[in-house]
Amino acid sequence: MTGKNDLVIDVEGLEKSFKGKSAVNGVSLKVRRGDIFGFLGPNGSGKTTTIRMICGLLTPDAGHGRCLGYNLRTEPDWIKQNTGYMTQRFSLYEDLTVRENLDFIARMYGMPHRKEAVNECLASLGLKDQQDKLSGTLSGGWKQRLALAACLIHKPELLLLDEPTAGVDPRARCDFWDRIHELSSEGTTTLVSTHYMDEAEHCNKLAYIVAGELLTEGEPEEIVKKSGLVTWIVTGPDIWKLSRELSGLPGVAHVAAFGSSLHVSGYERYVLEDCLKPFMDAEHRFELSKPDLEDVFISLMKQAGAGRT
């Protein structure tokens, strides 16, 4: 059984407002050593603000907690020294080469054997052939690798990655996640924020935030199970028309298009089934299915939206 000492992030009731507008409202997170913890939510949901409070860049208006055993309020410098933080946007110097950027980061951390550390980092991230190129000339995928290398050069125990795969191609995303899984196997803990639902499958723990409030947290299977959601998958002609007809009917929580099919979800199986029966014809196939994470998150967003109206 894991104990409190295994908690790399342990924060409770974090709140932050800007100019009177709440950005984060009562967020609590517990992340254990070695976790790949997915912090999911739409753009503007409070993910970045929460991460900045955790890594000591912002002081919470309310709440408390520890990161790597250090107090968020009184020991932020120690947190910064022992974490690797990758921002949404490429934040290294574009007029320096790849090697020069990594050397600069190593200097900032006061590393005694900078050249060896840079060489090791270049090799481990596959950046050797790019080391003499100006960072501003790199593609999105190579910039992402360089940013991750800058996070890893001082061998932090914890990575805080804010939308790290935004704007990169599918191959670069795949390579990125391979590296994160490799680091996890070596004991590195990762908190990664994203609004890509498919990336949730790479995480062993998840939290979902909307409008600054944490709506659910747990293992993927646990989140799906406790949602209580029932989903039917519908295929056939004119699904867009069918979608409009089904939306808003009693028993239907939401209807979402997935490629050439519809996912129709609700919370009461037999009520939903009775609602769908009049639409079950020879042209359409209705199949009762297990909901996936995206079904659950769509439903949570709709509930959150309804609660704010």
mmCIF file of C-alpha atoms in Angstrom:
data_model
loop_
_atom_site.group_PDB
_atom_site.id
_atom_site.type_symbol
_atom_site.label_atom_id
_atom_site.label_comp_id
_atom_site.label_asym_id
_atom_site.label_seq_id
_atom_site.Cartn_x
_atom_site.Cartn_y
_atom_site.Cartn_z
ATOM 1 C CA MET A 1 0.000 0.000 0.000
ATOM 2 C CA THR A 2 1.360 3.395 -0.995
ATOM 3 C CA GLY A 3 1.857 5.953 1.721
ATOM 4 C CA LYS A 4 1.982 9.709 2.017
ATOM 5 C CA ASN A 5 5.700 9.729 1.235
ATOM 6 C CA ASP A 6 4.878 8.483 -2.263
ATOM 7 C CA LEU A 7 2.965 11.690 -3.013
ATOM 8 C CA VAL A 8 4.992 13.914 -5.310
ATOM 9 C CA ILE A 9 2.168 16.459 -5.584
ATOM 10 C CA ASP A 10 -0.257 16.891 -2.688
ATOM 11 C CA VAL A 11 -2.318 20.080 -2.934
ATOM 12 C CA GLU A 12 -5.724 20.982 -1.526
ATOM 13 C CA GLY A 13 -8.206 23.739 -2.236
ATOM 14 C CA LEU A 14 -6.052 25.797 -4.613
ATOM 15 C CA GLU A 15 -7.697 29.024 -5.723
ATOM 16 C CA LYS A 16 -6.503 31.835 -7.987
ATOM 17 C CA SER A 17 -8.229 34.889 -9.418
ATOM 18 C CA PHE A 18 -7.083 37.569 -11.834
ATOM 19 C CA LYS A 19 -8.713 41.009 -11.715
ATOM 20 C CA GLY A 20 -11.619 39.580 -9.761
ATOM 21 C CA LYS A 21 -12.238 36.704 -12.167
ATOM 22 C CA SER A 22 -11.767 33.186 -10.824
ATOM 23 C CA ALA A 23 -9.319 31.055 -12.824
ATOM 24 C CA VAL A 24 -8.988 28.129 -10.394
ATOM 25 C CA ASN A 25 -11.566 27.296 -7.744
ATOM 26 C CA GLY A 26 -10.788 24.759 -5.037
ATOM 27 C CA VAL A 27 -8.599 22.320 -6.998
ATOM 28 C CA SER A 28 -7.078 19.403 -5.075
ATOM 29 C CA LEU A 29 -4.638 16.926 -6.620
ATOM 30 C CA LYS A 30 -2.611 13.969 -5.401
ATOM 31 C CA VAL A 31 0.041 12.621 -7.795
ATOM 32 C CA ARG A 32 2.132 9.607 -6.811
ATOM 33 C CA ARG A 33 5.726 8.859 -7.696
ATOM 34 C CA GLY A 34 6.054 7.377 -11.195
ATOM 35 C CA ASP A 35 2.556 8.415 -12.295
ATOM 36 C CA ILE A 36 1.808 9.732 -15.743
ATOM 37 C CA PHE A 37 -0.969 12.021 -14.581
ATOM 38 C CA GLY A 38 -3.132 13.564 -17.284
ATOM 39 C CA PHE A 39 -4.592 16.964 -16.472
ATOM 40 C CA LEU A 40 -7.355 17.375 -19.024
ATOM 41 C CA GLY A 41 -9.768 20.118 -19.924
ATOM 42 C CA PRO A 42 -10.701 22.581 -22.660
ATOM 43 C CA ASN A 43 -8.663 25.685 -23.385
ATOM 44 C CA GLY A 44 -9.108 28.303 -20.677
ATOM 45 C CA SER A 45 -10.177 25.772 -18.052
ATOM 46 C CA GLY A 46 -7.456 26.633 -15.505
ATOM 47 C CA LYS A 47 -4.863 23.959 -16.291
ATOM 48 C CA THR A 48 -1.958 26.363 -16.826
ATOM 49 C CA THR A 49 -2.759 28.431 -13.725
ATOM 50 C CA THR A 50 -2.895 25.281 -11.601
ATOM 51 C CA ILE A 51 0.432 24.025 -12.936
ATOM 52 C CA ARG A 52 2.071 27.395 -12.270
ATOM 53 C CA MET A 53 0.888 27.303 -8.663
ATOM 54 C CA ILE A 54 2.201 23.754 -8.244
ATOM 55 C CA CYS A 55 5.662 24.608 -9.586
ATOM 56 C CA GLY A 56 6.021 27.777 -7.511
ATOM 57 C CA LEU A 57 5.574 30.384 -10.246
ATOM 58 C CA LEU A 58 2.271 31.645 -8.827
ATOM 59 C CA THR A 59 1.220 31.982 -5.189
ATOM 60 C CA PRO A 60 -2.294 30.631 -4.522
ATOM 61 C CA ASP A 61 -4.924 33.030 -3.208
ATOM 62 C CA ALA A 62 -6.192 30.167 -1.059
ATOM 63 C CA GLY A 63 -5.345 26.536 -0.444
ATOM 64 C CA HIS A 64 -2.126 24.800 0.495
ATOM 65 C CA GLY A 65 0.061 21.865 -0.367
ATOM 66 C CA ARG A 66 3.437 20.438 -1.194
ATOM 67 C CA CYS A 67 5.343 19.552 -4.327
ATOM 68 C CA LEU A 68 8.264 17.121 -3.930
ATOM 69 C CA GLY A 69 7.861 17.667 -0.191
ATOM 70 C CA TYR A 70 8.356 21.444 -0.456
ATOM 71 C CA ASN A 71 5.739 23.940 0.673
ATOM 72 C CA LEU A 72 4.091 25.783 -2.223
ATOM 73 C CA ARG A 73 4.035 29.071 -0.343
ATOM 74 C CA THR A 74 7.312 29.110 1.570
ATOM 75 C CA GLU A 75 9.669 27.004 -0.574
ATOM 76 C CA PRO A 76 8.904 27.807 -4.240
ATOM 77 C CA ASP A 77 12.585 28.164 -5.180
ATOM 78 C CA TRP A 78 13.296 24.586 -4.095
ATOM 79 C CA ILE A 79 10.351 23.370 -6.165
ATOM 80 C CA LYS A 80 11.650 25.196 -9.253
ATOM 81 C CA GLN A 81 15.102 23.717 -8.747
ATOM 82 C CA ASN A 82 13.822 20.143 -8.694
ATOM 83 C CA THR A 83 11.128 20.173 -11.378
ATOM 84 C CA GLY A 84 11.174 20.447 -15.149
ATOM 85 C CA TYR A 85 8.490 22.809 -16.484
ATOM 86 C CA MET A 86 7.624 22.880 -20.181
ATOM 87 C CA THR A 87 5.413 25.795 -21.177
ATOM 88 C CA GLN A 88 2.705 25.824 -23.851
ATOM 89 C CA ARG A 89 4.771 27.988 -26.165
ATOM 90 C CA PHE A 90 8.375 27.459 -27.142
ATOM 91 C CA SER A 91 10.241 29.645 -24.644
ATOM 92 C CA LEU A 92 13.919 29.043 -25.447
ATOM 93 C CA TYR A 93 16.156 31.481 -27.331
ATOM 94 C CA GLU A 94 15.497 31.190 -31.054
ATOM 95 C CA ASP A 95 18.750 32.989 -31.960
ATOM 96 C CA LEU A 96 20.844 30.410 -30.089
ATOM 97 C CA THR A 97 21.687 26.964 -31.411
ATOM 98 C CA VAL A 98 20.226 23.829 -29.862
ATOM 99 C CA ARG A 99 23.486 23.158 -28.017
ATOM 100 C CA GLU A 100 23.815 26.762 -26.837
ATOM 101 C CA ASN A 101 20.304 26.710 -25.407
ATOM 102 C CA LEU A 102 20.956 23.530 -23.469
ATOM 103 C CA ASP A 103 24.286 24.868 -22.207
ATOM 104 C CA PHE A 104 22.528 28.031 -21.031
ATOM 105 C CA ILE A 105 19.928 25.999 -19.120
ATOM 106 C CA ALA A 106 22.698 23.900 -17.539
ATOM 107 C CA ARG A 107 24.405 27.133 -16.412
ATOM 108 C CA MET A 108 21.132 28.348 -14.860
ATOM 109 C CA TYR A 109 20.934 25.189 -12.769
ATOM 110 C CA GLY A 110 24.591 25.519 -11.770
ATOM 111 C CA MET A 111 25.484 22.093 -13.124
ATOM 112 C CA PRO A 112 29.205 21.362 -12.593
ATOM 113 C CA HIS A 113 29.742 19.179 -15.698
ATOM 114 C CA ARG A 114 27.780 21.100 -18.296
ATOM 115 C CA LYS A 115 29.401 19.745 -21.432
ATOM 116 C CA GLU A 116 28.823 16.134 -20.409
ATOM 117 C CA ALA A 117 25.233 16.899 -19.377
ATOM 118 C CA VAL A 118 24.510 18.627 -22.693
ATOM 119 C CA ASN A 119 26.064 15.779 -24.684
ATOM 120 C CA GLU A 120 23.997 13.223 -22.783
ATOM 121 C CA CYS A 121 20.819 15.233 -23.289
ATOM 122 C CA LEU A 122 21.438 15.671 -27.021
ATOM 123 C CA ALA A 123 21.964 11.932 -27.400
ATOM 124 C CA SER A 124 18.982 10.817 -25.313
ATOM 125 C CA LEU A 125 16.532 13.066 -27.179
ATOM 126 C CA GLY A 126 17.987 12.366 -30.635
ATOM 127 C CA LEU A 127 19.137 15.968 -31.071
ATOM 128 C CA LYS A 128 22.782 15.386 -32.035
ATOM 129 C CA ASP A 129 22.233 16.110 -35.715
ATOM 130 C CA GLN A 130 20.343 19.305 -34.832
ATOM 131 C CA GLN A 131 22.774 20.669 -32.225
ATOM 132 C CA ASP A 132 24.323 23.398 -34.413
ATOM 133 C CA LYS A 133 21.051 24.642 -35.885
ATOM 134 C CA LEU A 134 19.459 27.856 -34.666
ATOM 135 C CA SER A 135 16.478 26.932 -32.518
ATOM 136 C CA GLY A 136 14.225 29.340 -34.397
ATOM 137 C CA THR A 137 14.714 27.373 -37.617
ATOM 138 C CA LEU A 138 13.526 24.053 -36.165
ATOM 139 C CA SER A 139 10.184 22.457 -37.027
ATOM 140 C CA GLY A 140 7.492 22.170 -34.361
ATOM 141 C CA GLY A 141 8.451 18.582 -33.574
ATOM 142 C CA TRP A 142 12.144 19.379 -33.110
ATOM 143 C CA LYS A 143 11.313 22.428 -30.987
ATOM 144 C CA GLN A 144 9.218 20.154 -28.805
ATOM 145 C CA ARG A 145 12.157 17.764 -28.370
ATOM 146 C CA LEU A 146 14.461 20.629 -27.500
ATOM 147 C CA ALA A 147 11.994 22.000 -24.949
ATOM 148 C CA LEU A 148 11.702 18.557 -23.364
ATOM 149 C CA ALA A 149 15.505 18.236 -23.343
ATOM 150 C CA ALA A 150 15.740 21.569 -21.500
ATOM 151 C CA CYS A 151 13.309 20.200 -18.887
ATOM 152 C CA LEU A 152 15.312 17.018 -18.427
ATOM 153 C CA ILE A 153 18.900 18.244 -18.447
ATOM 154 C CA HIS A 154 19.089 18.644 -14.654
ATOM 155 C CA LYS A 155 17.409 15.239 -14.113
ATOM 156 C CA PRO A 156 14.327 16.441 -12.229
ATOM 157 C CA GLU A 157 12.124 14.088 -10.221
ATOM 158 C CA LEU A 158 8.975 15.728 -11.596
ATOM 159 C CA LEU A 159 7.992 16.975 -15.057
ATOM 160 C CA LEU A 160 5.211 19.538 -15.424
ATOM 161 C CA LEU A 161 4.286 19.661 -19.098
ATOM 162 C CA ASP A 162 1.715 22.229 -20.223
ATOM 163 C CA GLU A 163 0.053 21.319 -23.550
ATOM 164 C CA PRO A 164 3.354 19.846 -24.815
ATOM 165 C CA THR A 165 1.941 18.315 -28.019
ATOM 166 C CA ALA A 166 -0.076 21.306 -29.217
ATOM 167 C CA GLY A 167 0.806 22.182 -32.809
ATOM 168 C CA VAL A 168 3.036 19.181 -33.562
ATOM 169 C CA ASP A 169 2.424 16.427 -36.098
ATOM 170 C CA PRO A 170 1.142 12.932 -35.149
ATOM 171 C CA ARG A 171 4.585 11.339 -35.481
ATOM 172 C CA ALA A 172 6.113 13.880 -33.093
ATOM 173 C CA ARG A 173 3.250 13.279 -30.649
ATOM 174 C CA CYS A 174 3.872 9.535 -30.791
ATOM 175 C CA ASP A 175 7.622 9.982 -30.225
ATOM 176 C CA PHE A 176 6.905 12.324 -27.321
ATOM 177 C CA TRP A 177 4.663 9.833 -25.521
ATOM 178 C CA ASP A 178 7.147 7.018 -26.077
ATOM 179 C CA ARG A 179 9.721 9.128 -24.261
ATOM 180 C CA ILE A 180 7.322 9.951 -21.392
ATOM 181 C CA HIS A 181 6.580 6.248 -20.865
ATOM 182 C CA GLU A 182 10.306 5.526 -20.869
ATOM 183 C CA LEU A 183 10.895 8.201 -18.233
ATOM 184 C CA SER A 184 8.038 6.826 -16.138
ATOM 185 C CA SER A 185 9.633 3.376 -16.177
ATOM 186 C CA GLU A 186 12.792 5.021 -14.807
ATOM 187 C CA GLY A 187 10.855 6.594 -11.914
ATOM 188 C CA THR A 188 10.167 10.094 -13.224
ATOM 189 C CA THR A 189 6.741 11.494 -12.358
ATOM 190 C CA THR A 190 4.871 13.483 -15.018
ATOM 191 C CA LEU A 191 1.905 15.833 -14.779
ATOM 192 C CA VAL A 192 0.873 16.632 -18.348
ATOM 193 C CA SER A 193 -1.953 18.932 -19.358
ATOM 194 C CA THR A 194 -3.775 18.500 -22.640
ATOM 195 C CA HIS A 195 -7.089 19.082 -24.350
ATOM 196 C CA TYR A 196 -6.595 16.087 -26.669
ATOM 197 C CA MET A 197 -8.876 13.355 -25.376
ATOM 198 C CA ASP A 198 -6.957 10.574 -27.153
ATOM 199 C CA GLU A 199 -3.891 11.412 -25.059
ATOM 200 C CA ALA A 200 -5.767 10.371 -21.927
ATOM 201 C CA GLU A 201 -5.095 6.770 -22.962
ATOM 202 C CA HIS A 202 -1.376 7.312 -22.280
ATOM 203 C CA CYS A 203 -2.010 8.245 -18.631
ATOM 204 C CA ASN A 204 -2.534 5.968 -15.664
ATOM 205 C CA LYS A 205 -4.327 8.692 -13.682
ATOM 206 C CA LEU A 206 -6.525 11.527 -14.895
ATOM 207 C CA ALA A 207 -8.178 14.692 -13.651
ATOM 208 C CA TYR A 208 -10.655 16.752 -15.663
ATOM 209 C CA ILE A 209 -11.090 20.471 -15.080
ATOM 210 C CA VAL A 210 -13.660 22.879 -16.522
ATOM 211 C CA ALA A 211 -13.937 26.597 -15.705
ATOM 212 C CA GLY A 212 -11.432 26.261 -12.875
ATOM 213 C CA GLU A 213 -13.228 23.425 -11.108
ATOM 214 C CA LEU A 214 -12.127 19.803 -10.899
ATOM 215 C CA LEU A 215 -15.000 17.623 -12.098
ATOM 216 C CA THR A 216 -13.520 14.133 -11.762
ATOM 217 C CA GLU A 217 -10.273 12.359 -10.898
ATOM 218 C CA GLY A 218 -9.004 8.777 -10.884
ATOM 219 C CA GLU A 219 -7.855 5.936 -13.088
ATOM 220 C CA PRO A 220 -9.405 5.928 -16.592
ATOM 221 C CA GLU A 221 -11.525 2.815 -15.972
ATOM 222 C CA GLU A 222 -12.649 4.200 -12.622
ATOM 223 C CA ILE A 223 -13.723 7.512 -14.179
ATOM 224 C CA VAL A 224 -15.791 5.752 -16.841
ATOM 225 C CA LYS A 225 -17.400 3.442 -14.290
ATOM 226 C CA LYS A 226 -18.359 6.101 -11.762
ATOM 227 C CA SER A 227 -19.818 8.344 -14.486
ATOM 228 C CA GLY A 228 -22.856 6.042 -14.681
ATOM 229 C CA LEU A 229 -23.073 6.761 -18.389
ATOM 230 C CA VAL A 230 -24.761 4.453 -20.922
ATOM 231 C CA THR A 231 -23.836 4.841 -24.599
ATOM 232 C CA TRP A 232 -25.329 3.621 -27.870
ATOM 233 C CA ILE A 233 -23.341 3.783 -31.107
ATOM 234 C CA VAL A 234 -25.460 4.544 -34.166
ATOM 235 C CA THR A 235 -24.380 4.130 -37.797
ATOM 236 C CA GLY A 236 -26.277 4.562 -41.046
ATOM 237 C CA PRO A 237 -27.394 7.267 -43.487
ATOM 238 C CA ASP A 238 -28.183 10.888 -42.590
ATOM 239 C CA ILE A 239 -26.676 10.666 -39.118
ATOM 240 C CA TRP A 240 -26.497 14.466 -38.932
ATOM 241 C CA LYS A 241 -30.251 14.654 -39.334
ATOM 242 C CA LEU A 242 -30.679 11.878 -36.789
ATOM 243 C CA SER A 243 -28.377 13.726 -34.407
ATOM 244 C CA ARG A 244 -30.626 16.784 -34.475
ATOM 245 C CA GLU A 245 -33.711 14.643 -33.865
ATOM 246 C CA LEU A 246 -32.189 12.832 -30.899
ATOM 247 C CA SER A 247 -30.578 15.821 -29.174
ATOM 248 C CA GLY A 248 -32.579 17.104 -26.262
ATOM 249 C CA LEU A 249 -34.961 14.137 -26.021
ATOM 250 C CA PRO A 250 -35.818 12.882 -22.500
ATOM 251 C CA GLY A 251 -33.183 10.422 -21.377
ATOM 252 C CA VAL A 252 -30.540 11.676 -23.844
ATOM 253 C CA ALA A 253 -27.672 13.413 -22.035
ATOM 254 C CA HIS A 254 -25.753 14.194 -25.221
ATOM 255 C CA VAL A 255 -25.250 13.186 -28.839
ATOM 256 C CA ALA A 256 -21.764 13.408 -30.320
ATOM 257 C CA ALA A 257 -20.479 12.587 -33.789
ATOM 258 C CA PHE A 258 -17.434 10.301 -34.030
ATOM 259 C CA GLY A 259 -16.462 9.976 -37.680
ATOM 260 C CA SER A 260 -19.363 8.274 -39.479
ATOM 261 C CA SER A 261 -21.147 7.240 -36.266
ATOM 262 C CA LEU A 262 -23.065 8.867 -33.437
ATOM 263 C CA HIS A 263 -22.532 8.268 -29.751
ATOM 264 C CA VAL A 264 -25.840 8.716 -27.930
ATOM 265 C CA SER A 265 -25.441 8.756 -24.163
ATOM 266 C CA GLY A 266 -27.662 8.923 -21.112
ATOM 267 C CA TYR A 267 -27.735 7.943 -17.443
ATOM 268 C CA GLU A 268 -30.739 5.612 -17.290
ATOM 269 C CA ARG A 269 -30.328 2.606 -19.554
ATOM 270 C CA TYR A 270 -33.960 1.664 -20.046
ATOM 271 C CA VAL A 271 -35.206 5.243 -20.323
ATOM 272 C CA LEU A 272 -32.587 5.871 -23.004
ATOM 273 C CA GLU A 273 -33.443 2.639 -24.804
ATOM 274 C CA ASP A 274 -37.168 3.484 -24.857
ATOM 275 C CA CYS A 275 -36.283 6.910 -26.218
ATOM 276 C CA LEU A 276 -34.261 5.384 -29.065
ATOM 277 C CA LYS A 277 -36.698 2.608 -30.064
ATOM 278 C CA PRO A 278 -38.780 4.764 -32.444
ATOM 279 C CA PHE A 279 -35.603 5.526 -34.422
ATOM 280 C CA MET A 280 -34.427 1.923 -34.721
ATOM 281 C CA ASP A 281 -35.138 1.007 -38.342
ATOM 282 C CA ALA A 282 -33.673 -1.150 -41.084
ATOM 283 C CA GLU A 283 -31.382 1.646 -42.280
ATOM 284 C CA HIS A 284 -29.638 2.335 -38.988
ATOM 285 C CA ARG A 285 -27.652 0.102 -36.701
ATOM 286 C CA PHE A 286 -27.946 0.732 -32.955
ATOM 287 C CA GLU A 287 -25.360 -0.990 -30.774
ATOM 288 C CA LEU A 288 -25.171 -0.750 -26.991
ATOM 289 C CA SER A 289 -21.543 -0.006 -26.142
ATOM 290 C CA LYS A 290 -19.300 0.801 -23.227
ATOM 291 C CA PRO A 291 -18.780 4.581 -23.011
ATOM 292 C CA ASP A 292 -15.260 5.849 -23.536
ATOM 293 C CA LEU A 293 -13.485 8.728 -21.839
ATOM 294 C CA GLU A 294 -14.511 11.216 -24.477
ATOM 295 C CA ASP A 295 -18.187 10.344 -23.935
ATOM 296 C CA VAL A 296 -17.702 10.923 -20.216
ATOM 297 C CA PHE A 297 -15.861 14.220 -20.660
ATOM 298 C CA ILE A 298 -18.440 15.560 -23.130
ATOM 299 C CA SER A 299 -21.148 14.748 -20.615
ATOM 300 C CA LEU A 300 -19.219 16.401 -17.779
ATOM 301 C CA MET A 301 -18.764 19.550 -19.846
ATOM 302 C CA LYS A 302 -22.471 19.714 -20.603
ATOM 303 C CA GLN A 303 -23.332 19.259 -16.939
ATOM 304 C CA ALA A 304 -20.857 21.971 -15.961
ATOM 305 C CA GLY A 305 -22.323 24.300 -18.599
ATOM 306 C CA ALA A 306 -25.844 23.647 -17.381
ATOM 307 C CA GLY A 307 -24.767 24.356 -13.820
ATOM 308 C CA ARG A 308 -23.427 27.791 -14.795
ATOM 309 C CA THR A 309 -26.517 28.953 -16.701
#
